[in-house]
mmCIF file of C-alpha atoms in Angstrom:
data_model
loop_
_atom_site.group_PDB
_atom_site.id
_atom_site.type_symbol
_atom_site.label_atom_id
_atom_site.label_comp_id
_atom_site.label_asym_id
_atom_site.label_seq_id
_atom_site.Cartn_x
_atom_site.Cartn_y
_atom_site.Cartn_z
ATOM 1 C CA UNK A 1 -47.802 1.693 -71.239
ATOM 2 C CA UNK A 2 -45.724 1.725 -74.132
ATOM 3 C CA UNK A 3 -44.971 -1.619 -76.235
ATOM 4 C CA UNK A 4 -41.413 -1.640 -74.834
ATOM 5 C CA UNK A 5 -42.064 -1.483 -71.546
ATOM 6 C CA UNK A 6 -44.905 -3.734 -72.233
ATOM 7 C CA UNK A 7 -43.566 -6.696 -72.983
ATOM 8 C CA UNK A 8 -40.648 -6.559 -70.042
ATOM 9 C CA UNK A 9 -43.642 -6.202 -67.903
ATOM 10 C CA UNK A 10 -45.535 -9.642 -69.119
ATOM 11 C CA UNK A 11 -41.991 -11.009 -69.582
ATOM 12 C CA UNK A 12 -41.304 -10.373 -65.854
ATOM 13 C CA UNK A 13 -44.597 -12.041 -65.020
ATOM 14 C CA UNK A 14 -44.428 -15.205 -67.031
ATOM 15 C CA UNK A 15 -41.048 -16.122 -64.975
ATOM 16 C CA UNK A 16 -42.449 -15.161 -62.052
ATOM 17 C CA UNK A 17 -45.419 -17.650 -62.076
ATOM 18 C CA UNK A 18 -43.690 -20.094 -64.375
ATOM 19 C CA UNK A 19 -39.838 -20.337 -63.221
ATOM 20 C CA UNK A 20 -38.601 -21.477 -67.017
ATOM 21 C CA UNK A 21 -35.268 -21.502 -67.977
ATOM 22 C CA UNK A 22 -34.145 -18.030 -69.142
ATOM 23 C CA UNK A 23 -32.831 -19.005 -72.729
ATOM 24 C CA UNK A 24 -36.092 -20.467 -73.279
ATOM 25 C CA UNK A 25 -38.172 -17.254 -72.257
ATOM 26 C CA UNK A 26 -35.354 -15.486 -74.733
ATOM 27 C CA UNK A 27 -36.735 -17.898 -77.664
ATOM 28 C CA UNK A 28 -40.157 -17.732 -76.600
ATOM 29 C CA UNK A 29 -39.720 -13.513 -76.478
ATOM 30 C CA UNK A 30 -37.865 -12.882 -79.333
ATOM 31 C CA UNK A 31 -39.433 -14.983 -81.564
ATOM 32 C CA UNK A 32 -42.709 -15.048 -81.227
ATOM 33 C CA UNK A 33 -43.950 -12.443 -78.742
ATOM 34 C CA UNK A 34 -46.335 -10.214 -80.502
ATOM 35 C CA UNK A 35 -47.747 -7.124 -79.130
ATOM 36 C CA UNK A 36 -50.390 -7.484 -80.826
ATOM 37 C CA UNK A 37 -51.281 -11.173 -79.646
ATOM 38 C CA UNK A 38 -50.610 -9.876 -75.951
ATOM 39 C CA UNK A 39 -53.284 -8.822 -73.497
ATOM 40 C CA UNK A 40 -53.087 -7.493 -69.892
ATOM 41 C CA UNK A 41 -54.785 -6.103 -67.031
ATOM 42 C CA UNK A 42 -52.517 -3.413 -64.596
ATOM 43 C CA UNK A 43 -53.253 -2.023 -61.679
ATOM 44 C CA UNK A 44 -51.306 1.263 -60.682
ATOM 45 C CA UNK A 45 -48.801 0.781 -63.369
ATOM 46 C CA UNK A 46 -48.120 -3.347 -62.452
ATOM 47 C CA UNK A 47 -49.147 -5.716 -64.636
ATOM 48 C CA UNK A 48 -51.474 -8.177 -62.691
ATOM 49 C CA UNK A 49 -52.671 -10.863 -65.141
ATOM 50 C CA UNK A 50 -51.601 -11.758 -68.795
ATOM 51 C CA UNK A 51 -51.872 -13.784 -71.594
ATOM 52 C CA UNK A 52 -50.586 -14.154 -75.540
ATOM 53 C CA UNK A 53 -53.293 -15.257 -78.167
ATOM 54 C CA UNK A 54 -50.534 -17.356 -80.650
ATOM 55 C CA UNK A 55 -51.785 -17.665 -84.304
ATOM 56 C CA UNK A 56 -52.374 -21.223 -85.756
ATOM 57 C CA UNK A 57 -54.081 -22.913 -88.379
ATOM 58 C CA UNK A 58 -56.228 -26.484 -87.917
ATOM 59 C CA UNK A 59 -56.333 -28.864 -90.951
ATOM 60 C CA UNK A 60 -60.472 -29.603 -90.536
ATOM 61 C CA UNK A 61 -61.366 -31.795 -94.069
ATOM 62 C CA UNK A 62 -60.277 -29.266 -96.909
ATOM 63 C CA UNK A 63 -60.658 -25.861 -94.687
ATOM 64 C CA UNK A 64 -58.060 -24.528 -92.240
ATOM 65 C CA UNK A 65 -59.788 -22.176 -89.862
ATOM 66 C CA UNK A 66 -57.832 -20.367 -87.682
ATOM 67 C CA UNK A 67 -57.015 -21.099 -84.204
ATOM 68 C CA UNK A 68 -55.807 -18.852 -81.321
ATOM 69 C CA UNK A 69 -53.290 -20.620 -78.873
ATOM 70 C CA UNK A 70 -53.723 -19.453 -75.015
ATOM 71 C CA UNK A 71 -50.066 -19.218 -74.143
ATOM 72 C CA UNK A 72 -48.754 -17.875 -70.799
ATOM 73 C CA UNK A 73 -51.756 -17.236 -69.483
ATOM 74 C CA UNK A 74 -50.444 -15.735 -65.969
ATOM 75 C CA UNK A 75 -52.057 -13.727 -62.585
ATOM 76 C CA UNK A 76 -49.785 -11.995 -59.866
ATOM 77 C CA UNK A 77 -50.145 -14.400 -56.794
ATOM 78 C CA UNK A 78 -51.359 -11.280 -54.659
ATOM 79 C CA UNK A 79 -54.096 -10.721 -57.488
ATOM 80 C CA UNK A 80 -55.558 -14.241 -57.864
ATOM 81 C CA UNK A 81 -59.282 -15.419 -57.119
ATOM 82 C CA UNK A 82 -60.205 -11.821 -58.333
ATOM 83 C CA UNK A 83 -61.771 -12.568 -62.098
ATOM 84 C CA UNK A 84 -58.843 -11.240 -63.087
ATOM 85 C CA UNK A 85 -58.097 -14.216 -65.623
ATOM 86 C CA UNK A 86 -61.935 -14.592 -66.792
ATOM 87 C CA UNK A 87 -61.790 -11.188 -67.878
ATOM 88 C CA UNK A 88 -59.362 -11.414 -69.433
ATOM 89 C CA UNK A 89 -60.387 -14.744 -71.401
ATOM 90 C CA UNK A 90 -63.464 -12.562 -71.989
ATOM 91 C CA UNK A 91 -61.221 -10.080 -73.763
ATOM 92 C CA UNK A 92 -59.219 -12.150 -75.577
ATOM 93 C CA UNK A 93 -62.743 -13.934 -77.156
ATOM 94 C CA UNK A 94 -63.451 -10.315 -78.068
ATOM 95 C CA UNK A 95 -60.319 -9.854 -79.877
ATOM 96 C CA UNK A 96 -60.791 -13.468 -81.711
ATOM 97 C CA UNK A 97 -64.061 -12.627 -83.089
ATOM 98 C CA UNK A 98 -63.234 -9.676 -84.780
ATOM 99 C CA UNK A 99 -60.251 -11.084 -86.218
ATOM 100 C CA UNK A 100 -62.662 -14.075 -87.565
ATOM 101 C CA UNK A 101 -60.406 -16.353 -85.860
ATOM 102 C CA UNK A 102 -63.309 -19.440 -84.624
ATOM 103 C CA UNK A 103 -61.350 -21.427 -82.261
ATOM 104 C CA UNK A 104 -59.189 -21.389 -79.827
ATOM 105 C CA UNK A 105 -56.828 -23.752 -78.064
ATOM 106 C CA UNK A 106 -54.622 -24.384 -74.636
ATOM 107 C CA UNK A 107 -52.750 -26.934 -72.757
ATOM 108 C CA UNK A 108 -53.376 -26.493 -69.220
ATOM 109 C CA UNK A 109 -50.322 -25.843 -67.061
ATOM 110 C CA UNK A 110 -51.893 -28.390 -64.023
ATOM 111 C CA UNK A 111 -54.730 -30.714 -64.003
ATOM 112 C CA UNK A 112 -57.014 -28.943 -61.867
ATOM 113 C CA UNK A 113 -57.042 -25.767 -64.431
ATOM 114 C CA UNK A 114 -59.261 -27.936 -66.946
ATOM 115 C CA UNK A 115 -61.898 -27.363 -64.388
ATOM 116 C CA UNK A 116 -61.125 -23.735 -64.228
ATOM 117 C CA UNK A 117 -60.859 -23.768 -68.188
ATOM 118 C CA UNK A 118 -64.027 -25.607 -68.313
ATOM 119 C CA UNK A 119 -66.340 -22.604 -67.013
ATOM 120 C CA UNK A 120 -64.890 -20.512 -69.191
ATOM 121 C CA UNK A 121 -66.414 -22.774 -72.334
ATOM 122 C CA UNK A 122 -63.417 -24.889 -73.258
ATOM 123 C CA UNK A 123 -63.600 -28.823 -73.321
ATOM 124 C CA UNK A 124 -61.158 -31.299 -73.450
ATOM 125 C CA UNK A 125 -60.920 -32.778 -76.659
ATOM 126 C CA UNK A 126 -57.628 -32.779 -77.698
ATOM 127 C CA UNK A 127 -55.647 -36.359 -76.641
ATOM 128 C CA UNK A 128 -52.457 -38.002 -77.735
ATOM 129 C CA UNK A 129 -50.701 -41.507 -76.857
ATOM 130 C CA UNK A 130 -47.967 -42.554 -75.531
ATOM 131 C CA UNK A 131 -45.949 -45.763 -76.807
ATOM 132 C CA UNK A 132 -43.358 -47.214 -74.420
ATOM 133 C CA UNK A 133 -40.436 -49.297 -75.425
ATOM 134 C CA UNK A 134 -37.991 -50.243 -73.190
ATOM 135 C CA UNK A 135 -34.378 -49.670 -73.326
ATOM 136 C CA UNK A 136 -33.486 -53.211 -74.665
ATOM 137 C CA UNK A 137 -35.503 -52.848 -77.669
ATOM 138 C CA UNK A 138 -34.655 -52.931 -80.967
ATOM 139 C CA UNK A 139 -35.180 -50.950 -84.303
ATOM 140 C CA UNK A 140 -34.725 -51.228 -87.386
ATOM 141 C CA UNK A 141 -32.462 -48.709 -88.696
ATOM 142 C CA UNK A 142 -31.687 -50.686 -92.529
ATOM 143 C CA UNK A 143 -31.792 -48.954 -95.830
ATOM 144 C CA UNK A 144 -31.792 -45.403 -93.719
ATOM 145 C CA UNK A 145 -29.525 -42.887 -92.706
ATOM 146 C CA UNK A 146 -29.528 -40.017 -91.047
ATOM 147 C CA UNK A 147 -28.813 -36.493 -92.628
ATOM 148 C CA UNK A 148 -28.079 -33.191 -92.379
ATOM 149 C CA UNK A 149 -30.369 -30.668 -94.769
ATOM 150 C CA UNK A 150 -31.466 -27.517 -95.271
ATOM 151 C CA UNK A 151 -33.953 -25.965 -92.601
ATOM 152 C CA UNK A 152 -36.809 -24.878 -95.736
ATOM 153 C CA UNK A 153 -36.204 -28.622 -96.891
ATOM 154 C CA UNK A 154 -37.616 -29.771 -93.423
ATOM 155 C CA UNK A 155 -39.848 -27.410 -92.678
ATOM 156 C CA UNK A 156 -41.903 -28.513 -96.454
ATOM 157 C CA UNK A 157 -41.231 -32.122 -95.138
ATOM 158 C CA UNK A 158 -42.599 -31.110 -91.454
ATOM 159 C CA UNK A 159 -45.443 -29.246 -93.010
ATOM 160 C CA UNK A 160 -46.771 -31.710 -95.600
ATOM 161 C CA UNK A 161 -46.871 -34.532 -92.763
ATOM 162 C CA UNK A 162 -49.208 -32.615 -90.544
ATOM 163 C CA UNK A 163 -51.392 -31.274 -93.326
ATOM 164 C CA UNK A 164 -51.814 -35.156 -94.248
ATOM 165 C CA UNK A 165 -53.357 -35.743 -90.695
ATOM 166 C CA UNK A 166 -57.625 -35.370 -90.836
ATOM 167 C CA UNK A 167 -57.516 -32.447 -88.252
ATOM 168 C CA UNK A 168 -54.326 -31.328 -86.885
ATOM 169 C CA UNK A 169 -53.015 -27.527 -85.703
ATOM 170 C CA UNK A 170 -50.212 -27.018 -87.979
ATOM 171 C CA UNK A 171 -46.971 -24.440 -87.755
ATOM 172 C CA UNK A 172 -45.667 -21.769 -89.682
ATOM 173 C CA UNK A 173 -41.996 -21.621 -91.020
ATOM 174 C CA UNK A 174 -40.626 -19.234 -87.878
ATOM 175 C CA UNK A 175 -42.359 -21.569 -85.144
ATOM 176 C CA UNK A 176 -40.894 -24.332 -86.613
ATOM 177 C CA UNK A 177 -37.185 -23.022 -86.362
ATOM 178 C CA UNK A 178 -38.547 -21.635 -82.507
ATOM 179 C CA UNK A 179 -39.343 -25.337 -81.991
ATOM 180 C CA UNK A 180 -36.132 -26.786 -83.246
ATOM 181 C CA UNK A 181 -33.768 -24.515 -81.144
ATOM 182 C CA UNK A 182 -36.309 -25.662 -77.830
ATOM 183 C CA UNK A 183 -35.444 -28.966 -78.368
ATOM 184 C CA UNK A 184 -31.840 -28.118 -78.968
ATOM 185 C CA UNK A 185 -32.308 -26.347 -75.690
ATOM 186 C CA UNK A 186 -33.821 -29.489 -73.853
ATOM 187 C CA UNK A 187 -30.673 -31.767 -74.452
ATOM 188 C CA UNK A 188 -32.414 -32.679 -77.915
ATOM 189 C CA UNK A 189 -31.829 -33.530 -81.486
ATOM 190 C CA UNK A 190 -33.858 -32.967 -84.925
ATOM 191 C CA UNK A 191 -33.650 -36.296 -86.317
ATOM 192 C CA UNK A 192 -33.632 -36.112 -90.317
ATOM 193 C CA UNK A 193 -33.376 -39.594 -92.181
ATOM 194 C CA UNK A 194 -33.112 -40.327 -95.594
ATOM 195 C CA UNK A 195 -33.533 -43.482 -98.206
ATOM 196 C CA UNK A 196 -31.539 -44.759 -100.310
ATOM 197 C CA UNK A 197 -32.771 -42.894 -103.509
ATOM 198 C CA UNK A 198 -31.397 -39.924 -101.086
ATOM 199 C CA UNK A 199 -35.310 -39.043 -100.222
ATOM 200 C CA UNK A 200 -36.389 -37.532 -96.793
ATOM 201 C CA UNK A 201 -38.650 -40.144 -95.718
ATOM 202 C CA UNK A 202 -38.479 -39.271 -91.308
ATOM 203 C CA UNK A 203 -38.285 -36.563 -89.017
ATOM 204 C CA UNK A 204 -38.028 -37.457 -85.388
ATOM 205 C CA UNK A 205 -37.929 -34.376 -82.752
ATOM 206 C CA UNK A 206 -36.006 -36.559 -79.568
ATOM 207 C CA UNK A 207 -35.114 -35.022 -75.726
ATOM 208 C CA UNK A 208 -33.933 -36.959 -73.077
ATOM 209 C CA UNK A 209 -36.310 -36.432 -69.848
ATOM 210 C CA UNK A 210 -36.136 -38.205 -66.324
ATOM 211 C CA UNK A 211 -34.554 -41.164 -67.698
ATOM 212 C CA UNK A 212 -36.182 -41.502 -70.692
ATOM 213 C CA UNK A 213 -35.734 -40.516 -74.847
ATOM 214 C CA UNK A 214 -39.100 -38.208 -75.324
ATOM 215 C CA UNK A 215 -39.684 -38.475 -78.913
ATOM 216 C CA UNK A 216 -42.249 -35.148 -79.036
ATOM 217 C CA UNK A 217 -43.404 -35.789 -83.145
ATOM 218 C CA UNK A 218 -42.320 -38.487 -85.519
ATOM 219 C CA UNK A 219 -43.288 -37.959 -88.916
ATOM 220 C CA UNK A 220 -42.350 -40.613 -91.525
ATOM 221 C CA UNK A 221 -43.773 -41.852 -94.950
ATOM 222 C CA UNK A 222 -44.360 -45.180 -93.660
ATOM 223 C CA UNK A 223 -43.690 -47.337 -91.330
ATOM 224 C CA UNK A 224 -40.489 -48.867 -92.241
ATOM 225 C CA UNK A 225 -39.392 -45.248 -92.462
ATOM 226 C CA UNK A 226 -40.652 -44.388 -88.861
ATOM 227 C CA UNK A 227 -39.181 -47.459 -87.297
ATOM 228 C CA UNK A 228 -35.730 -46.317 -88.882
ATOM 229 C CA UNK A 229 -36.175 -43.239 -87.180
ATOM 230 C CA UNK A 230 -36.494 -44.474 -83.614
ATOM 231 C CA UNK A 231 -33.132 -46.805 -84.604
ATOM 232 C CA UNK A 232 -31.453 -43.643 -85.235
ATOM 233 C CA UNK A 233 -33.256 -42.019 -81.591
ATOM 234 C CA UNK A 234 -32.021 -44.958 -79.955
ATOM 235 C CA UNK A 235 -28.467 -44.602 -81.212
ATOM 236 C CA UNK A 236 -28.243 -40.686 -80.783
ATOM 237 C CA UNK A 237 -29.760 -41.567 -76.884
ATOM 238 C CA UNK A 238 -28.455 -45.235 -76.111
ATOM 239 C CA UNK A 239 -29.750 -46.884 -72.833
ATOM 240 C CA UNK A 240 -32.417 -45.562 -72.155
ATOM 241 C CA UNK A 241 -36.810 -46.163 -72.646
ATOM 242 C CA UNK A 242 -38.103 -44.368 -75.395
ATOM 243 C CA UNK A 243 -41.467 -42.779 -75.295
ATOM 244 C CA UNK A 244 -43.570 -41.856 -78.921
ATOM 245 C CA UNK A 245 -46.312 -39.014 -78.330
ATOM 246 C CA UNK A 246 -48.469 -39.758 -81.342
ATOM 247 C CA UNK A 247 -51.986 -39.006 -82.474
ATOM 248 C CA UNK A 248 -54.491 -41.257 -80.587
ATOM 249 C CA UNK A 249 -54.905 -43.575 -83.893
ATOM 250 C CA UNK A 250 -51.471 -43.481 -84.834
ATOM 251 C CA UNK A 251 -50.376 -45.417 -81.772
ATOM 252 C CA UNK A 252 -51.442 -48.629 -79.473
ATOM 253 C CA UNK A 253 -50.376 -46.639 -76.229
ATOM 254 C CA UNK A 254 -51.806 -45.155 -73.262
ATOM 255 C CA UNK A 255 -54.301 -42.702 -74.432
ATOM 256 C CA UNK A 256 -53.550 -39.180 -72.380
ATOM 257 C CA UNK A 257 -55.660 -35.671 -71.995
ATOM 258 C CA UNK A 258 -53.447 -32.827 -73.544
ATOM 259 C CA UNK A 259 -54.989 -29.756 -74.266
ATOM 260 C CA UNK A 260 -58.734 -27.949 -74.776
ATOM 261 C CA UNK A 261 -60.601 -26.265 -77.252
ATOM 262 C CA UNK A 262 -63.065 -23.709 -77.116
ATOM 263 C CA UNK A 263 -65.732 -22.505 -79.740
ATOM 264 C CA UNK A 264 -65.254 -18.655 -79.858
ATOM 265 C CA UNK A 265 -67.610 -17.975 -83.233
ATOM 266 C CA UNK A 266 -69.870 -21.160 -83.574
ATOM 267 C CA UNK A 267 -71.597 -19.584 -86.443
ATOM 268 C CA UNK A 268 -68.037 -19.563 -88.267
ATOM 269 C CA UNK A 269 -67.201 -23.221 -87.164
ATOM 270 C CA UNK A 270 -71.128 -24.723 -88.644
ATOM 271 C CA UNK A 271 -70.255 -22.984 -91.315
ATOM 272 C CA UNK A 272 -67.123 -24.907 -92.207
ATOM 273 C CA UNK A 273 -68.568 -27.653 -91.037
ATOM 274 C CA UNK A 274 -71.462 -27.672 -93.592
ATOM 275 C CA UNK A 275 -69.030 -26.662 -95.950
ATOM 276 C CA UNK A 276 -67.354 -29.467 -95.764
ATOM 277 C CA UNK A 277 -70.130 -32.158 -95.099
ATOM 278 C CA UNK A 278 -72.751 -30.395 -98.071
ATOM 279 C CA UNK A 279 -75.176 -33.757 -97.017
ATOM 280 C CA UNK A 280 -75.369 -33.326 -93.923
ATOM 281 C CA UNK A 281 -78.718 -31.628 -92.265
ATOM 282 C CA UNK A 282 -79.319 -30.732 -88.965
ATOM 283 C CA UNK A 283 -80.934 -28.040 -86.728
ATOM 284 C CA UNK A 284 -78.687 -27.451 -83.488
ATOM 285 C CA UNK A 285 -79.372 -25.020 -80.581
ATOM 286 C CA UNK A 286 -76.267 -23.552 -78.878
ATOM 287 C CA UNK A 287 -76.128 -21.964 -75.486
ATOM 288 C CA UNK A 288 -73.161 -20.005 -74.625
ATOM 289 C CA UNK A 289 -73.099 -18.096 -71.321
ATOM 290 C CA UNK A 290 -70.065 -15.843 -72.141
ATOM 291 C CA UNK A 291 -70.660 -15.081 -75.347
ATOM 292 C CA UNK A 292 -74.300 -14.440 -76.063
ATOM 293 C CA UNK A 293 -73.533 -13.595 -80.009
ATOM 294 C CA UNK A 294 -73.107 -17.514 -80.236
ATOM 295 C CA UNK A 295 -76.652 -18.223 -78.726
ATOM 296 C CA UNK A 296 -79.372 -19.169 -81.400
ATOM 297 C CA UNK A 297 -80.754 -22.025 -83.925
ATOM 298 C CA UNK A 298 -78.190 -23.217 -86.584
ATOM 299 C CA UNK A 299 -79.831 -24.610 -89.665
ATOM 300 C CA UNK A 300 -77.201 -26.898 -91.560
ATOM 301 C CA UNK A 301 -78.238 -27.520 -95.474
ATOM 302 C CA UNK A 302 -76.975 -28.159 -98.428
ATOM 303 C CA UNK A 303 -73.438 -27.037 -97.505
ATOM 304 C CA UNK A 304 -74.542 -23.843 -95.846
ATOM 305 C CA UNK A 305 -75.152 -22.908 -92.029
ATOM 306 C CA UNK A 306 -77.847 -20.186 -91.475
ATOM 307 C CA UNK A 307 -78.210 -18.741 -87.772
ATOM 308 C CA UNK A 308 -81.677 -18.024 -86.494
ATOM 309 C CA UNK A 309 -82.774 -16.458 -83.370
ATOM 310 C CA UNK A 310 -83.382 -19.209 -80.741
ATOM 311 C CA UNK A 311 -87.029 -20.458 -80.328
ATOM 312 C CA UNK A 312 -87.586 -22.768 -77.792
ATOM 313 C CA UNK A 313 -90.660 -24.682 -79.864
ATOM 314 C CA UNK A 314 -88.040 -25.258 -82.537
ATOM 315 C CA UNK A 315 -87.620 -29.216 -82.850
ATOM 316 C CA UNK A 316 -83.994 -29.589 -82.946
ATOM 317 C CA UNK A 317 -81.289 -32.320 -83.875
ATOM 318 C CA UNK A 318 -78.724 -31.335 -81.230
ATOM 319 C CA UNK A 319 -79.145 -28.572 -78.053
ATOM 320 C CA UNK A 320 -76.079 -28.184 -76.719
ATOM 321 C CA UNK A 321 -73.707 -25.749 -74.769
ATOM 322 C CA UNK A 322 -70.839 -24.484 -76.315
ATOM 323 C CA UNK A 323 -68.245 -26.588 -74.999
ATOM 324 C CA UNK A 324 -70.465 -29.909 -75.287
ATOM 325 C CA UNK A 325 -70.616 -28.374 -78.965
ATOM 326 C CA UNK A 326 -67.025 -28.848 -78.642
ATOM 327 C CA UNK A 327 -66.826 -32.157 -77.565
ATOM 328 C CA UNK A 328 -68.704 -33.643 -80.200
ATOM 329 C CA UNK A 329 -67.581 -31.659 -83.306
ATOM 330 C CA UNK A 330 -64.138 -33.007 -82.174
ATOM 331 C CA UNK A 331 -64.662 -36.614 -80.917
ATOM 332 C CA UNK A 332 -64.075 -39.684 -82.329
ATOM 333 C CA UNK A 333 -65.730 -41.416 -84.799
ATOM 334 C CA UNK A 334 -67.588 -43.731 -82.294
ATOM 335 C CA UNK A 335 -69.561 -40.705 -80.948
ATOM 336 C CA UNK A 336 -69.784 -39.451 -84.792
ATOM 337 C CA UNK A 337 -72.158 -42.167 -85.567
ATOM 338 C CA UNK A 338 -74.107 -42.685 -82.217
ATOM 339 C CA UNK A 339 -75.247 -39.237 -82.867
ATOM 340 C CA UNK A 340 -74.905 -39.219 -86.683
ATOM 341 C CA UNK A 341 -73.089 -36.280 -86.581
ATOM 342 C CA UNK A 342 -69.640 -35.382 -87.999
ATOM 343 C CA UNK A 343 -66.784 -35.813 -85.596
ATOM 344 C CA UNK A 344 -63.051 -35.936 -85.955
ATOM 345 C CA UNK A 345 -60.049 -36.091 -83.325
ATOM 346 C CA UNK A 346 -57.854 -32.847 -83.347
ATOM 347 C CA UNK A 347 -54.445 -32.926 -82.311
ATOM 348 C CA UNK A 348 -51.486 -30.738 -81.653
ATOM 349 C CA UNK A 349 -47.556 -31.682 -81.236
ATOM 350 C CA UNK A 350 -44.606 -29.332 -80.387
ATOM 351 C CA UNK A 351 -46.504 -26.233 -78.186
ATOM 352 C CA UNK A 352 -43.803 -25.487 -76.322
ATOM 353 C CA UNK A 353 -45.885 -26.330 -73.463
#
């Protein structure tokens, strides 16, 4: 199949199991469709199942491993409850580990697929929450206003925001401008504010959904500066509730399930972990089903991970599966010190999920 044809063919597919709006799939296939990043499975010349494997970074302490994105993962109705899908996870694990990429990341499309995504070694660790207001309340917009500025000059603000967050996925420059046309394709506005020394101090990225003002990210400097911004929300989208999507400590909401994460090289991810915890020491056993290069004894010392063949005498600190691996590596602090082992709370904003 040449690349062309391709890309109609998994094009064709994502609308047909996802219905989207058309100028969306346009952004979505002109900007960042890779042919690279895209895997398939045919059968006499149609395309059956398919996925795209979207390149990210996570900020994790002072490294920034690399994290593939699951994105329009898709099977032909006719073709599904065949494997079709775990193959082609299988496949796309394949492809991650020789491109040393350690981890990778999705947002199921219904809430019976984290089930589905479970088997398959992925856990649900990533969460967000979600602060109500209603449409009577009040912000305060003084000593702000908003402004109109360059898209490099918000993309360096955007970017040095997330990077300040303890583990967050973070985007490059061309998914950033891909997410601001989405939301200008939802009904939504970039919100840019300034101080009065003429300083961006918030970023707020606002749609209107089912009644409501969505704000998807706020970023801000602090929180005079992010109340400001939802002023300025609430006077671009008057009358109506506003809901903030935050990080899970950033907020006082409802805490929600958004997205999984699976472990594709575990030896990679100890490693960065040691790296960046050089006291830590521990002896952990990991048991993946799928991919048997992960099974084995991880010794963690002195800022280094070394990977032993499993023995079952072995005393060990942690024996684990893969996706409980998961789990705790990217908890919350609570579980980090029942187990006294290092945990922190991913999160990602703006998938175009």
């Amino acid at each position: 199949m040449e690349i062309s044809e391709k890309k109609t063919r998994i094009r064709e597919l994502w609308q047909l199991c996802f219905h989207d709006d058309e100028r969306f799939v346009d952004l979505l296939f002109g900007r960042l469709y890779r042919d690279e990043n895209a895997l398939c499975l045919e059968e006499r010349g149609v395309v059956t199942s398919a996925l795209q494997m979207l390149p990210y970074r996570l900020v994790y302490g002072t490294s920034m491993p690399g994290v593939s994105y699951i994105s329009g993962a898709a099977t032909r109705p006719e073709y599904r409850n065949r494997g079709l899908m775990s193959r082609l996870l299988r496949d796309a694990f394949e492809t991650m580990h020789s491109r040393a990429i350690p981890l990778s990341a999705l947002i199921p499309a219904e809430p019976w697929l984290y089930d589905y995504y479970a088997v398959q070694g992925y856990a649900p660790v990533f969460y967000r929450s979600e602060m109500d207001f209603t449409a009577v309340h009040r912000f305060d917009g003084a000593g702000y206003r908003r402004v109109t500025l360059p898209l490099d000059k918000l993309y360096r603000f955007f970017d040095t925001c997330l990077r300040r967050r303890s583990c967050c996925m973070v985007h490059e420059r061309n998914d950033f401008e891909v997410i601001c046309s989405d939301i200008r394709l939802d009904g939504g506005e970039v919100v840019a504010l300034a101080d009065e020394a003429e300083e961006l101090s918030a970023l707020a990225f606002a749609v209107p959904h089912d009644g409501r003002t969505v704000v998807k990210e706020l970023l801000a400097v602090d929180d005079t500066a992010r109340e400001a911004a939802l002023h300025e929300v609430s006077r671009v989208f008057p009358d109506a509730p506003v809901v903030v999507l935050t990080p899970p400590g950033e907020g006082r909401g409802t805490l929600q399930r958004m997205g999984m994460m699976r472990i594709v090289d575990v030896s990679a991810m100890l490693s960065i972990v040691a790296q960046n915890y050089p006291a830590l020491r521990a002896v952990v056993r990991v048991t993946d089903p799928i991919l048997p290069a992960n099974n084995g004894l991880y010794r963690l010392v002195d800022g280094v991970c070394r990977q032993d063949s499993a023995d079952c005498g072995t005393m060990c600190d942690l024996d684990v599966g893969v996706a409980e691996l998961a789990v705790i590596l990217f908890g919350d602090s609570r579980q980090s010190s029942l187990i006294d082992f290092p945990s922190v709370r991913p999160y990602m904003s703006l998938m175009l999920d």
